[in-house]
mmCIF file with all atom_site columns, C-alpha atoms in Angstrom:
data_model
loop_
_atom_site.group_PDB
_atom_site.id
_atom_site.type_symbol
_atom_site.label_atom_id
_atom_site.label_alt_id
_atom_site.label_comp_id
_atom_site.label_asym_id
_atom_site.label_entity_id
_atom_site.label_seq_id
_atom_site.pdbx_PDB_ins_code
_atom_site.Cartn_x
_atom_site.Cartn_y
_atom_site.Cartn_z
_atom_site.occupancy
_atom_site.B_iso_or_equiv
_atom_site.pdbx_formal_charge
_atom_site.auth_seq_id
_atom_site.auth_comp_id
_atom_site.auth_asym_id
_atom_site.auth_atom_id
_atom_site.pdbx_PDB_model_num
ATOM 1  C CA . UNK A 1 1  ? 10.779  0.090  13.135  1.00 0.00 ? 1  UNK A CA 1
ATOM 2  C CA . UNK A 1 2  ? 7.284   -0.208 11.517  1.00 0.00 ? 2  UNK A CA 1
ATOM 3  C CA . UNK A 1 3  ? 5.619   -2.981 12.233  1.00 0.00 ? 3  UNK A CA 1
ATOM 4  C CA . UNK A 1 4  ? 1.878   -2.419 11.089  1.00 0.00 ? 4  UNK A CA 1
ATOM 5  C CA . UNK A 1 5  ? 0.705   -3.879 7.746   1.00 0.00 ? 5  UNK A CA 1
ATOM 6  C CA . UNK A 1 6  ? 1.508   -1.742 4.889   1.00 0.00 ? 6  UNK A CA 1
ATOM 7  C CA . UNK A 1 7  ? -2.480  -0.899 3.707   1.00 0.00 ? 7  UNK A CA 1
ATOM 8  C CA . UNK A 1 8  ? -3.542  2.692  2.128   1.00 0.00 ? 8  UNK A CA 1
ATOM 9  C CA . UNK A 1 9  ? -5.053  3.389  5.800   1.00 0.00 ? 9  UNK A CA 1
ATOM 10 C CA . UNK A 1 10 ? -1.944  2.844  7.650   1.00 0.00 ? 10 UNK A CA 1
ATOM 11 C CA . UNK A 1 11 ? 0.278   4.241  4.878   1.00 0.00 ? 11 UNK A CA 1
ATOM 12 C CA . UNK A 1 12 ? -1.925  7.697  5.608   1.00 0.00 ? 12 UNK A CA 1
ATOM 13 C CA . UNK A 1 13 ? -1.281  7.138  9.194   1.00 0.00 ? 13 UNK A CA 1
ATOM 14 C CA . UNK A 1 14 ? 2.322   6.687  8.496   1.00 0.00 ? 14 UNK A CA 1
ATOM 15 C CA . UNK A 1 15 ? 2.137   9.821  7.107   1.00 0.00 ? 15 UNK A CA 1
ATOM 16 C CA . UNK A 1 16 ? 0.411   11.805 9.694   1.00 0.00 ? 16 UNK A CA 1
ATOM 17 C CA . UNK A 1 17 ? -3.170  12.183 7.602   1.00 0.00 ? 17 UNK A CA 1
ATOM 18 C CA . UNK A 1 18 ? -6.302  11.319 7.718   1.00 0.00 ? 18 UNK A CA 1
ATOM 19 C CA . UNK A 1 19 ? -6.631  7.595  7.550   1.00 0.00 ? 19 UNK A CA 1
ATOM 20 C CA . UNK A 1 20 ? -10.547 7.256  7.042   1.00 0.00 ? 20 UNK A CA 1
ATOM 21 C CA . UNK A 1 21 ? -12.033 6.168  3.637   1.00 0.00 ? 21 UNK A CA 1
ATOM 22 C CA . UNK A 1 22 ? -13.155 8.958  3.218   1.00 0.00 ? 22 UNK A CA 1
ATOM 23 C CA . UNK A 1 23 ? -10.544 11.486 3.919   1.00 0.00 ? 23 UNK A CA 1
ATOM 24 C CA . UNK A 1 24 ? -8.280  9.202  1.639   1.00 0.00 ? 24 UNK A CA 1
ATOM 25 C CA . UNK A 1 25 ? -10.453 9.424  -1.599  1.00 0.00 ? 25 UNK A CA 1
ATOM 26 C CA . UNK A 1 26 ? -10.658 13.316 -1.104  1.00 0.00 ? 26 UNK A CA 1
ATOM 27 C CA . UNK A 1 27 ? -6.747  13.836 -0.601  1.00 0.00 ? 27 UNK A CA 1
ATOM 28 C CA . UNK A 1 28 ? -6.567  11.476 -3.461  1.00 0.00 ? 28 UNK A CA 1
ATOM 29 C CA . UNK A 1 29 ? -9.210  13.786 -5.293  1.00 0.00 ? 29 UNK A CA 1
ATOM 30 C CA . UNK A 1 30 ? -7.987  16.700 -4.972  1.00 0.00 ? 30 UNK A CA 1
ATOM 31 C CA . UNK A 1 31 ? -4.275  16.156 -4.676  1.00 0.00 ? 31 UNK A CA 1
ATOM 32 C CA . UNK A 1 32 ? -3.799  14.955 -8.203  1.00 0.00 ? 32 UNK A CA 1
ATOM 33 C CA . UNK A 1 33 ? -0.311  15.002 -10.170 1.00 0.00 ? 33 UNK A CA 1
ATOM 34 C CA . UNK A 1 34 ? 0.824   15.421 -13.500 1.00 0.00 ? 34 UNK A CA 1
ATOM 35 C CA . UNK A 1 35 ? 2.004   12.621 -15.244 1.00 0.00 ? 35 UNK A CA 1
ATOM 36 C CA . UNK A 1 36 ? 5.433   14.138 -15.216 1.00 0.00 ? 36 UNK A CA 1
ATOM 37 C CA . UNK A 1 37 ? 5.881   14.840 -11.420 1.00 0.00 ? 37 UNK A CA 1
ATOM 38 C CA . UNK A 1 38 ? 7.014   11.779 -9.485  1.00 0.00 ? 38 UNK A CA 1
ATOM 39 C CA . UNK A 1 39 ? 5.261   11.276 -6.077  1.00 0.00 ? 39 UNK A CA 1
ATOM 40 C CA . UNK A 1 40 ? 7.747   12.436 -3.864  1.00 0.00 ? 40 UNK A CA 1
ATOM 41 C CA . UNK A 1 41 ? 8.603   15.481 -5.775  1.00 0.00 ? 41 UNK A CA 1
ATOM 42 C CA . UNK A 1 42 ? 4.702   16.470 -5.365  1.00 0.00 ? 42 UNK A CA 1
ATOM 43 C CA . UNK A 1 43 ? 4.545   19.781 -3.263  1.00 0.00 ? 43 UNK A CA 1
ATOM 44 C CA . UNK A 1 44 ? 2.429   18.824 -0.774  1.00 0.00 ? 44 UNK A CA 1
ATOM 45 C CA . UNK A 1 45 ? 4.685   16.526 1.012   1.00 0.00 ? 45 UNK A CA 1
ATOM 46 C CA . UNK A 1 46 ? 6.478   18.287 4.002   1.00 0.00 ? 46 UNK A CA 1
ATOM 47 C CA . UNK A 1 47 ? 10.445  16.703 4.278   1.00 0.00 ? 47 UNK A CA 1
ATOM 48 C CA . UNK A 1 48 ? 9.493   13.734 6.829   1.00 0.00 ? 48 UNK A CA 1
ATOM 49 C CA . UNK A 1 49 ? 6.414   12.421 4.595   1.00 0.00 ? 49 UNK A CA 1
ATOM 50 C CA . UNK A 1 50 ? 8.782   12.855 1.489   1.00 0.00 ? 50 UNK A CA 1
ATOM 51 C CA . UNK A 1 51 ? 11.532  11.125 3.099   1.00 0.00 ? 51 UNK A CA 1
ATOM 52 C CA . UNK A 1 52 ? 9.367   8.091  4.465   1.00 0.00 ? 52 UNK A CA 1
ATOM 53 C CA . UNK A 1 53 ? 7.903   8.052  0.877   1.00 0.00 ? 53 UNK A CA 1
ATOM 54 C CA . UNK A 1 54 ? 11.343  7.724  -1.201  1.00 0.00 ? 54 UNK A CA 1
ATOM 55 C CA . UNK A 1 55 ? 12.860  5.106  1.727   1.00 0.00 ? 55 UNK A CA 1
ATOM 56 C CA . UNK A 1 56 ? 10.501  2.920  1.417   1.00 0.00 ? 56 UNK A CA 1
ATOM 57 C CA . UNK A 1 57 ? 10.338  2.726  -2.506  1.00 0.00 ? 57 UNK A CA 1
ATOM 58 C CA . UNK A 1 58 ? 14.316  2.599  -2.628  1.00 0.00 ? 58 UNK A CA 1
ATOM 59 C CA . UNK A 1 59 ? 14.149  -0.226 -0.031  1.00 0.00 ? 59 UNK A CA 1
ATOM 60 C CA . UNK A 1 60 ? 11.424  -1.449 -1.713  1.00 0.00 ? 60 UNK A CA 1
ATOM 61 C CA . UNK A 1 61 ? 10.279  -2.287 1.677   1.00 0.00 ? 61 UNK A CA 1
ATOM 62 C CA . UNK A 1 62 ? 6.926   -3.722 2.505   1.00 0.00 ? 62 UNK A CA 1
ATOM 63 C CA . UNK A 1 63 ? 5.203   -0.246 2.271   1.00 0.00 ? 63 UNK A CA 1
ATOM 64 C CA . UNK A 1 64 ? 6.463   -0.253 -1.642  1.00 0.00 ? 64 UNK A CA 1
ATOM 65 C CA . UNK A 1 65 ? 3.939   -1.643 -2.840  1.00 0.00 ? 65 UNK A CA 1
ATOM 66 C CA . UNK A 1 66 ? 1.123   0.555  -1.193  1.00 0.00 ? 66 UNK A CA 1
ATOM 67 C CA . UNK A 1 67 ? 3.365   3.870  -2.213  1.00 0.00 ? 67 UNK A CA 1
ATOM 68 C CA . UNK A 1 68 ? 2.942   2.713  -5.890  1.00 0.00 ? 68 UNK A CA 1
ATOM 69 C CA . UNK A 1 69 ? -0.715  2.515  -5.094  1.00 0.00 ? 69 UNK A CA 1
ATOM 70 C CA . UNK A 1 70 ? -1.197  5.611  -3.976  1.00 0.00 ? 70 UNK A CA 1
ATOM 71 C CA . UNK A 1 71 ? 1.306   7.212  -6.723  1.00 0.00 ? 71 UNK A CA 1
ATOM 72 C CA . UNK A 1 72 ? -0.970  5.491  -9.252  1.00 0.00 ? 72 UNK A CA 1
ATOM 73 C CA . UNK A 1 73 ? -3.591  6.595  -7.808  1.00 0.00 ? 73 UNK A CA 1
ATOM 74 C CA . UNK A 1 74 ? -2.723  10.604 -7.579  1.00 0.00 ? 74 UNK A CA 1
ATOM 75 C CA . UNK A 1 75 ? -1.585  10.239 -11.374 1.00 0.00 ? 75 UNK A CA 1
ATOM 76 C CA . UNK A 1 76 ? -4.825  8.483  -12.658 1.00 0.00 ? 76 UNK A CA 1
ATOM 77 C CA . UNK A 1 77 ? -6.021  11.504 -13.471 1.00 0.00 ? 77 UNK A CA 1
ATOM 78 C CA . UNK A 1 78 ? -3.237  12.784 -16.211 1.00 0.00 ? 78 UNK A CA 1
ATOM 79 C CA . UNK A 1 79 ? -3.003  8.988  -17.085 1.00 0.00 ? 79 UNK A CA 1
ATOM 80 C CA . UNK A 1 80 ? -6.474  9.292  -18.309 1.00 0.00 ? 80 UNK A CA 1
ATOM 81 C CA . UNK A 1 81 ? -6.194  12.149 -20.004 1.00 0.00 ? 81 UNK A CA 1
ATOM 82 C CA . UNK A 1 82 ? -3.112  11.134 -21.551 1.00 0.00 ? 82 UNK A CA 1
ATOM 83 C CA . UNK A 1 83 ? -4.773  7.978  -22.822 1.00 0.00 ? 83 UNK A CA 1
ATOM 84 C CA . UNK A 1 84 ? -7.514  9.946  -24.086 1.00 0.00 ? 84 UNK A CA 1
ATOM 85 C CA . UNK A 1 85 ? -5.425  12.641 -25.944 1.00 0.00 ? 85 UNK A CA 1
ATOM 86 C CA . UNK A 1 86 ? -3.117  9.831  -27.392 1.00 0.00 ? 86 UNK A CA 1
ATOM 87 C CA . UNK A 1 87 ? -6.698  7.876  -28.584 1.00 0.00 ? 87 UNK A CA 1
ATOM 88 C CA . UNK A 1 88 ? -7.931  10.868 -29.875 1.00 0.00 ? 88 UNK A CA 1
ATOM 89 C CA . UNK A 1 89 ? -4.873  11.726 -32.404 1.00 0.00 ? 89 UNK A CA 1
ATOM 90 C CA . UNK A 1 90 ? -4.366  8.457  -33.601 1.00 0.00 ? 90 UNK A CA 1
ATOM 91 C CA . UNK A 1 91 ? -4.998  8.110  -37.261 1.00 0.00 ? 91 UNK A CA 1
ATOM 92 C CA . UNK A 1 92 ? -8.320  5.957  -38.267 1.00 0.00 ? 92 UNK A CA 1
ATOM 93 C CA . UNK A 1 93 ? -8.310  3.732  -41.175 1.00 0.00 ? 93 UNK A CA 1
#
């Protein structure tokens, strides 16, 4: 059972990674997703982190909350540029 609080730093110790601040924003960095490639489908994720991932968002246990944070955060990149695409071809008046 899992009884530490459910923060981005213990999340990435959950998950057997780096859990300083700064290790964080680089995975973060330079693990970013397509808008169209769910978190735990991303193909950096070996079966156990994948698994934890997809339990605990089904549960929608404690750590739910802080796997949609970090899922929001690996997509803000596409999300962006998504936003800024969509801006960019909408008709002006």
């Amino acid at each position: 059972m899992i009884t530490t609080d459910p923060t981005m730093t213990n999340l990435f110790l959950q998950l057997g990674l780096d859990e300083s601040a700064e290790a964080i924003d680089a995975f973060i960095q330079q693990h970013q997703l397509p808008t169209d490639v769910g978190l735990a489908e991303a193909p950096f994720w070996n079966d156990a982190q994948r698994q934890f991932l997809v339990e605990q968002w089904k549960a929608d246990a404690p750590w739910a909350l802080t796997v949609d944070q970090l899922s929001e955060a690996l997509h803000a990149d596409a999300v962006r540029e998504r936003a800024a695409a969509e801006a960019a071809a909408a008709p002006t008046n």
